[in-house]
Tab-separated table of C-alpha atoms in Angstrom:
chain	number	residue	atom	x	y	z
A	25	MET	CA	29.385	-34.262	6.213
A	26	GLN	CA	31.573	-35.904	8.806
A	27	ILE	CA	30.501	-38.566	11.290
A	28	ILE	CA	32.768	-39.209	14.282
A	29	LEU	CA	32.708	-42.856	15.329
A	30	LYS	CA	34.077	-44.074	18.636
A	31	LEU	CA	35.152	-47.560	17.649
A	32	THR	CA	36.143	-48.419	21.209
A	33	THR	CA	36.589	-46.768	24.583
A	34	ALA	CA	39.559	-49.084	25.259
A	35	CYS	CA	43.032	-47.536	25.217
A	36	ASN	CA	46.606	-48.653	25.815
A	37	LEU	CA	47.537	-45.327	27.445
A	38	ASN	CA	46.619	-43.653	30.717
A	39	CYS	CA	46.608	-39.959	29.803
A	40	VAL	CA	46.168	-37.484	32.645
A	41	TYR	CA	43.441	-35.488	30.913
A	42	CYS	CA	41.776	-38.277	28.895
A	43	SER	CA	38.393	-37.004	27.701
A	44	GLU	CA	36.903	-40.494	28.043
A	45	GLY	CA	37.796	-40.753	31.712
A	46	ASP	CA	37.774	-44.075	33.511
A	47	VAL	CA	34.903	-45.715	31.647
A	48	GLU	CA	34.080	-49.353	31.064
A	49	SER	CA	35.654	-50.706	27.888
A	50	LYS	CA	33.071	-50.912	25.092
A	51	THR	CA	33.258	-51.579	21.360
A	52	LEU	CA	31.034	-50.243	18.586
A	53	PRO	CA	28.769	-53.081	17.355
A	54	LYS	CA	29.040	-53.568	13.594
A	55	GLU	CA	25.242	-53.589	13.329
A	56	ILE	CA	25.091	-50.019	14.628
A	57	PHE	CA	27.564	-48.929	11.972
A	58	PHE	CA	25.615	-50.744	9.250
A	59	LYS	CA	22.413	-48.978	10.341
A	60	LEU	CA	24.216	-45.623	10.290
A	61	VAL	CA	25.483	-46.240	6.751
A	62	ASP	CA	22.036	-47.355	5.571
A	63	GLU	CA	20.454	-44.140	6.879
A	64	PHE	CA	23.299	-41.790	5.942
A	65	PRO	CA	22.069	-41.083	2.362
A	66	ALA	CA	18.844	-39.541	3.675
A	67	VAL	CA	20.846	-37.159	5.876
A	68	LEU	CA	23.245	-36.303	3.051
A	69	GLU	CA	20.421	-35.593	0.628
A	70	GLN	CA	18.656	-33.406	3.164
A	71	ASN	CA	21.866	-31.389	3.505
A	72	GLN	CA	22.493	-31.439	-0.246
A	73	SER	CA	25.881	-33.026	0.269
A	74	LYS	CA	27.724	-35.734	-1.627
A	75	ASP	CA	30.609	-35.959	0.842
A	76	ALA	CA	30.499	-38.744	3.428
A	77	GLU	CA	33.398	-38.694	5.894
A	78	PHE	CA	33.928	-41.222	8.662
A	79	LEU	CA	36.364	-40.268	11.427
A	80	PHE	CA	37.396	-43.313	13.470
A	81	HIS	CA	38.044	-42.297	17.049
A	82	GLY	CA	38.438	-43.832	20.501
A	83	GLY	CA	39.817	-44.642	23.061
A	84	GLU	CA	42.488	-45.926	20.735
A	85	PRO	CA	40.839	-46.979	17.441
A	86	LEU	CA	43.692	-49.325	16.435
A	87	LEU	CA	42.553	-51.630	19.245
A	88	TYR	CA	39.417	-52.287	17.183
A	89	GLY	CA	41.581	-54.378	14.855
A	90	ARG	CA	42.238	-54.365	11.120
A	91	ASP	CA	39.830	-57.182	10.284
A	92	ASN	CA	36.920	-55.488	12.050
A	93	LEU	CA	37.782	-52.119	10.536
A	94	LYS	CA	38.000	-53.637	7.054
A	95	ILE	CA	34.430	-54.926	7.413
A	96	LEU	CA	33.155	-51.434	8.238
A	97	ILE	CA	35.071	-49.794	5.407
A	98	ASP	CA	33.927	-52.332	2.809
A	99	TYR	CA	30.299	-51.960	3.912
A	100	ALA	CA	30.444	-48.169	3.664
A	101	ARG	CA	32.053	-48.218	0.225
A	102	GLU	CA	29.554	-50.773	-1.072
A	103	HIS	CA	26.463	-48.981	0.225
A	104	LEU	CA	27.564	-45.412	-0.488
A	105	LYS	CA	28.730	-45.838	-4.077
A	106	ASN	CA	27.037	-42.629	-5.188
A	107	TYR	CA	28.892	-40.478	-2.640
A	108	ASN	CA	32.426	-39.246	-2.036
A	109	VAL	CA	33.440	-41.503	0.838
A	110	ARG	CA	36.514	-40.697	2.928
A	111	PHE	CA	37.970	-42.369	5.994
A	112	LEU	CA	39.995	-40.634	8.689
A	113	MET	CA	41.413	-41.767	12.003
A	114	GLN	CA	42.710	-40.135	15.182
A	115	SER	CA	45.274	-42.318	16.953
A	116	ASN	CA	47.728	-41.925	19.815
A	117	GLY	CA	50.333	-43.288	17.394
A	118	THR	CA	51.982	-45.789	19.709
A	119	LEU	CA	50.651	-48.976	18.067
A	120	ILE	CA	51.392	-48.091	14.451
A	121	ASP	CA	53.628	-50.589	12.665
A	122	GLU	CA	54.331	-51.700	9.097
A	123	ASP	CA	51.115	-53.752	8.908
A	124	TRP	CA	49.002	-50.784	9.961
A	125	ILE	CA	50.837	-48.488	7.555
A	126	ASN	CA	50.144	-50.881	4.689
A	127	PHE	CA	46.502	-50.991	5.768
A	128	PHE	CA	46.231	-47.191	5.836
A	129	LYS	CA	47.683	-47.009	2.344
A	130	ALA	CA	45.527	-49.804	0.934
A	131	GLU	CA	42.316	-48.324	2.361
A	132	ASN	CA	43.302	-44.694	1.780
A	133	ILE	CA	42.838	-43.689	5.432
A	134	SER	CA	44.093	-40.281	6.558
A	135	VAL	CA	45.568	-40.620	10.038
A	136	GLY	CA	45.970	-37.893	12.643
A	137	ILE	CA	48.377	-38.456	15.520
A	138	SER	CA	48.095	-37.104	19.063
A	139	LEU	CA	51.378	-35.485	20.042
A	140	ASP	CA	51.228	-32.954	22.850
A	141	GLY	CA	54.284	-30.846	22.121
A	142	TYR	CA	57.949	-31.495	22.812
A	143	SER	CA	58.849	-34.647	24.758
A	144	GLU	CA	58.782	-33.170	28.263
A	145	LEU	CA	55.288	-31.758	27.729
A	146	HIS	CA	53.950	-34.855	26.011
A	147	ASP	CA	55.403	-37.369	28.462
A	148	LYS	CA	54.167	-35.451	31.475
A	149	ASN	CA	50.566	-36.212	30.505
A	150	ARG	CA	50.515	-39.021	27.930
A	151	ARG	CA	51.998	-42.181	29.429
A	152	THR	CA	51.306	-45.910	29.227
A	153	LYS	CA	49.335	-47.811	31.833
A	154	ASP	CA	52.736	-48.826	33.241
A	155	ASN	CA	53.633	-45.132	33.505
A	156	GLU	CA	56.167	-45.289	30.662
A	157	PRO	CA	56.779	-42.244	28.415
A	158	THR	CA	55.487	-42.362	24.830
A	159	ALA	CA	56.845	-39.328	22.943
A	160	GLU	CA	59.854	-41.145	21.455
A	161	LYS	CA	57.657	-43.983	20.168
A	162	VAL	CA	55.136	-41.595	18.621
A	163	LEU	CA	57.852	-39.599	16.840
A	164	GLN	CA	59.440	-42.823	15.623
A	165	ASN	CA	56.130	-44.014	14.163
A	166	LEU	CA	55.495	-40.641	12.543
A	167	LYS	CA	58.827	-41.044	10.797
A	168	LEU	CA	57.857	-44.544	9.604
A	169	MET	CA	54.625	-43.174	8.168
A	170	ARG	CA	56.439	-40.408	6.314
A	171	GLU	CA	58.986	-42.837	4.905
A	172	ALA	CA	56.032	-44.837	3.570
A	173	GLY	CA	54.595	-41.754	1.888
A	174	LEU	CA	51.885	-41.033	4.453
A	175	ASN	CA	51.626	-37.453	5.682
A	176	SER	CA	49.926	-37.152	9.031
A	177	GLY	CA	48.482	-34.186	10.846
A	178	THR	CA	49.019	-33.901	14.583
A	179	LEU	CA	46.631	-32.956	17.356
A	180	MET	CA	48.226	-31.181	20.321
A	181	VAL	CA	46.366	-30.840	23.579
A	182	LEU	CA	48.220	-28.388	25.781
A	183	ASN	CA	47.717	-28.097	29.507
A	184	SER	CA	48.305	-24.379	29.224
A	185	ALA	CA	48.107	-23.919	33.004
A	186	GLU	CA	51.597	-25.462	33.067
A	187	GLU	CA	54.756	-23.634	32.090
A	188	ILE	CA	55.361	-24.013	28.354
A	189	ASP	CA	58.534	-22.943	26.583
A	190	ILE	CA	57.131	-21.221	23.469
A	191	ASP	CA	60.479	-21.100	21.661
A	192	LYS	CA	61.028	-24.797	22.289
A	193	LEU	CA	57.481	-25.654	21.213
A	194	PHE	CA	57.748	-23.627	18.009
A	195	ASN	CA	61.147	-25.109	17.148
A	196	PHE	CA	59.826	-28.607	17.872
A	197	ILE	CA	56.943	-28.063	15.453
A	198	CYS	CA	59.245	-26.746	12.728
A	199	GLU	CA	62.079	-29.257	13.173
A	200	ASN	CA	59.673	-32.212	13.019
A	201	LYS	CA	57.717	-30.698	10.104
A	202	LEU	CA	54.465	-30.982	12.030
A	203	GLN	CA	51.141	-29.489	11.007
A	204	PRO	CA	49.355	-29.423	14.351
A	205	LYS	CA	45.932	-28.447	15.523
A	206	ILE	CA	46.506	-27.053	18.999
A	207	HIS	CA	43.742	-27.339	21.590
A	208	SER	CA	43.670	-26.520	25.270
A	209	VAL	CA	42.861	-29.205	27.811
A	210	ILE	CA	39.140	-29.172	28.586
A	211	PRO	CA	37.422	-30.029	31.881
A	212	CYS	CA	35.939	-33.417	31.049
A	213	GLY	CA	36.837	-37.056	31.588
A	214	ARG	CA	39.802	-37.325	33.953
A	215	ALA	CA	40.078	-33.535	33.910
A	216	ALA	CA	36.427	-33.018	34.843
A	217	ASN	CA	37.197	-31.709	38.319
A	218	ARG	CA	39.529	-28.944	37.165
A	219	LYS	CA	38.427	-25.531	38.392
A	220	ASP	CA	40.890	-23.460	36.368
A	221	SER	CA	39.196	-23.487	32.947
A	222	ALA	CA	39.244	-19.697	32.592
A	223	GLU	CA	42.958	-19.565	33.350
A	224	VAL	CA	43.637	-22.482	30.996
A	225	TYR	CA	41.783	-20.863	28.089
A	226	ASP	CA	43.354	-17.430	28.702
A	227	ALA	CA	46.804	-19.019	28.776
A	228	TRP	CA	46.040	-20.975	25.587
A	229	ILE	CA	45.119	-17.725	23.810
A	230	GLU	CA	48.428	-16.195	24.878
A	231	ILE	CA	50.334	-19.255	23.650
A	232	MET	CA	48.623	-19.094	20.255
A	233	LYS	CA	49.351	-15.359	19.951
A	234	LYS	CA	53.041	-15.953	20.677
A	235	LEU	CA	53.211	-18.829	18.188
A	236	PHE	CA	51.598	-16.611	15.575
A	237	GLU	CA	54.097	-13.824	16.247
A	238	LYS	CA	56.965	-16.288	15.857
A	239	SER	CA	55.569	-17.669	12.599
A	240	LEU	CA	55.411	-14.131	11.216
A	241	ALA	CA	58.848	-13.142	12.492
A	242	GLU	CA	60.527	-16.248	11.092
A	243	ASP	CA	58.454	-16.316	7.898
A	244	VAL	CA	57.275	-19.895	8.453
A	245	PRO	CA	54.584	-21.157	6.041
A	246	LYS	CA	51.120	-21.894	7.372
A	247	ILE	CA	51.386	-24.868	9.689
A	248	ILE	CA	49.382	-24.273	12.854
A	249	GLN	CA	45.619	-24.584	13.287
A	250	PRO	CA	43.360	-22.862	14.209
A	251	LEU	CA	45.636	-19.868	13.516
A	252	ASP	CA	45.628	-20.480	9.763
A	253	GLU	CA	41.843	-20.828	9.649
A	254	MET	CA	41.457	-17.545	11.511
A	255	MET	CA	43.812	-15.744	9.133
A	256	ASP	CA	42.072	-17.179	6.067
């Protein structure tokens, strides 16, 4: 069973379609996490499960800090000794450095990185609060993680109402050895006022069909979700 934990609503980016929107910055109190861990065994037993997964989310979860995160992880491991405990994280990837990489390795944290396609697509929507592009930094940090022996999945949110070069997107995925989950932008947060959801979802379906056709034509191994799940 997986529990998604929003460690903080704070973020260092200003993404156009941020699902959090413009909310007040808040941080998860440690006491709430402790209470969750204490009560988790009852839920697991009821569901006849021995798997306890914690997915650290945000905002940007790295802003929660390594020391604070270490406290949560140690508490969970200590109080869930009889269960298979795993830790995952979804990050925008811009703040990752050698210290964080060492932390991920030491604590055995699987990290997913948000990367919304090739640079022009990504940088159109995922920029810093000073309106600076971020794609180059994210790709650079992905490379650092791989060099350290950490394989990371990527989460792509595509604003499929925009023009997307399918060939360029597919080549970008292959050339950077990505294993993305591709979602469409949804009308919530900063995108809450969008009125084109039907068009966005229809366009997303067409994009996924074209990517699937290309993966078959070029005999590329399974790399793109949810296409692979559907085929399985």
